[in-house]
Amino acid sequence: MPEETFLDRPIDRRSFIKGGMAFVSAATAMPPAFLRATFDDNSIPIADVTKEMAASIGRRVLVVLQMAGGNDGLNTVIPLNDPGYFNARPGLAQNPESTLPLGNGLAFNGVMKGMKGLWDQQRMAVVLGVGYPNPNRSHFRAMDIWHTASTTNVTGNGWIGRLMDATTHETDSAWRVANIGNELPRSLFADSVFVPSLSSIPAYVLSTDRKFSKDADRRLQTFAQLNARYAQDAAVQAEYGGSLAFVSQTGFEAYQSTVMLQTDAKTYTSKVPYPTTPLAQAFKTAATLIMSRLGTGVVYITTGGFDTHSGQGAAQSRLLQTVSDAVGAFYADLAAQEAAEDVSTVMWTEFGRRIKENGSGGTDHGTSTPMFVIGGGVKPGLYGSQPSTTSTDSNGDLKYATDFRSVYASIIEQRFGVASKDVLGQSYTTLPLFA
């Protein structure tokens, strides 16, 4: 029996993209001629990908911000009228006089001025007490639960990936979904959707051998031509069971995505200054993707550092200010571009923190936490109910009031017009988050 080769083994899109995208380098910049690269072979359908790109935004866009580590919800949305909060946190409780009132005895942390501005503009919904039954306190398991919207099948595709699979069209842009970061989050794992990951726009290019930099254009054209040809070759598919064709198609899509991005990103210029933090620059990249003629519909951003077991006071304040300032600048930019009504942002973290502060000036892994939904079409206000710090669950943690999948279901149905049960696997009560 002949030895099995790579091409004989089955391969799926997610596995290939996750493990085989090294040629899209974050460290190698191409010469300017690359941006003018064209195909000598007229049979290569580069135009097919660009013909459906919107001349202006004119579509609904979802931005997802994951606050990794487990953000302390009690020090983000402060329960001013709950004595148990102040008793449990003699060192960490926020001074009511420094907070930013939201009404109903609740207030934002005083550093969250950017997000408070959006609240005052009636562009934000705060969903209180979000969680799920039998919560998991492991970062990895909890993240997978939120990524997949399942407590049992946490190794499957992500909820956004399934949503995109359910609404995929052959004419969709290669930039329909984008991840800003170096690692693809499970939320975006899909069967039929190409998901580029980028750290920045200038860095998203195909690498060639630096020893032959003058030959870069020819090498890139050859790469694209070969991949396009193999992807469409019936004989190749018959011989290799589609594996080579699949790899070639994915490679060609990667090439197309670089050409599209480097060309069309030039059409956008931000109209407000962004902070210099990496997170704010990620949101600026998101604005570039959205406002360029790329057809982007989903952008995913991850920021970390929220696992505040010690020294939480100053650390979380810096993190919350960074998030708030970045989101505020992003929506100020979109408003200046007359696009704010088209873009909705949802913010989540894998769990909250325990009610009582620990002996290290921090808090340990807890349960429920607020979610934030901002921007286009949002019906502003407070949703759910703030959990009590004294009427707790059997572990002494906050009880949850709203299942996080209810928020997902609301987004899926009210912004994408898709039956949420088809994406989430079962029905969840929706909230009237969008007009």
Phi, psi and omega in degrees: 000129181296152181292137179291138178247172179304320185287345178276343184271144179293148180218143177242162185301315183298316182296319181292313182298320182295322186254349190235023182258024184294338182286347171272097194267140175268002186240348187248123178262139181269153176295157183305332182300333180301323183292344179257007184299135177230170181264132172284331181271109185293350181282351182278120193274057179298329182292333182300328183281329186268347188291338182262004182289137183289141175289331172222177189297296170047030182206164178273132183237141176245128172249132179246127175247115175264122178261087191285141177120340181096082181289139179284102182293329182293333177261007174259307171247105191272128177276089188297332184262013181253101180301330181299329178297313182288325179292324183281345186225068181298333181258338186251343181301138181283141175292119182306327183291341181261001183272172183245103189299139175249345187102165180058032178073017180242156181206150172283152168307141187299343181275355189267052185291324179297315179288327176297325176299320178292323175299314180296331178278003181059045179244016186220140169246133176250118179261115187270152171059047183273138178188212178194162182297146177049062186296148179260139183260000176280131179306309188293314180294315181298318178299317180297324177298315179291322180296317186265348185061034181214140175267355183244315182258070186273002178255005181274193177293160180279165183294323178288320177301317178294322177297317180292321176301323183286344184235022183283141174231152183298334183269006181298145177293152174294346180252022178302321177233137180219143175247127177263103185155174184267345182234129182288120179288149182300333177308329185262000178299128185216168179265327190233011185242127174281126183237102176289145171243133181219146175271329175200163182290314179300332184276350184273085180218161175276134181277146167230168182298122182296339179290341183234049186297330181290342181258014187298314183300315181296319179296317180294319178296319178297316178303312182294317181297315180296315181294319179296319182293313181295326181295334184253002186273112182296324180295320178296317180296322180293321184286322187249014176065022178088353184295312180294320178298320180295314179299318181295318179297319179295318177298319180293320177298321178298317178299312180302319183296325179291317180298313181300313184295309185294333179278309189277340178296339180289347182279352185246138172226127180295145182255000176225155176284138175259147171303161183273001181295152177304323180294315179298322178292328175295320177292327175295320175298319177300316179298322178297314179299317184290317186275344175283170184273057187250351180071026182289133180243338179221132174233132182244131179230138177238134172229146187237191177102003188272006179274078193265071178287337181216152178054041188292323190311295182290323183296311181292325178300317178297317181295314181295322178294319178300314179297311184298316180295321181294313180295320178298315179296319180302312182284332173295320178295312180299321179296320178295333178268003182058040181235001186298329182287345181269348190242121176250143178237134173242135182241132182215162174219155191288335172193166174270202181240168178292158185292314183274140173290154180265186183281000181249019180071027179222195177224152182259175185301131182235220188231256192289160187199157178281154168244156181234133176237124192230148164100221191305125174072001185288134171272109190290159175134185179262135179236154182075205179216145180288123181292145179283145176273356179246328175265089191251179174281185186293344178262006181078021181253168178296137173281146177269151180247332183229129176289133182301334180288342172292324176293314177304312182300321179296318178295313183299315185279316189274337179253329182252349178067031182245144176294117186295331179298326180293335181263318186268348177090344175202170184272141175230147178297129179269159175252148180281063187283337185234144179285000000 
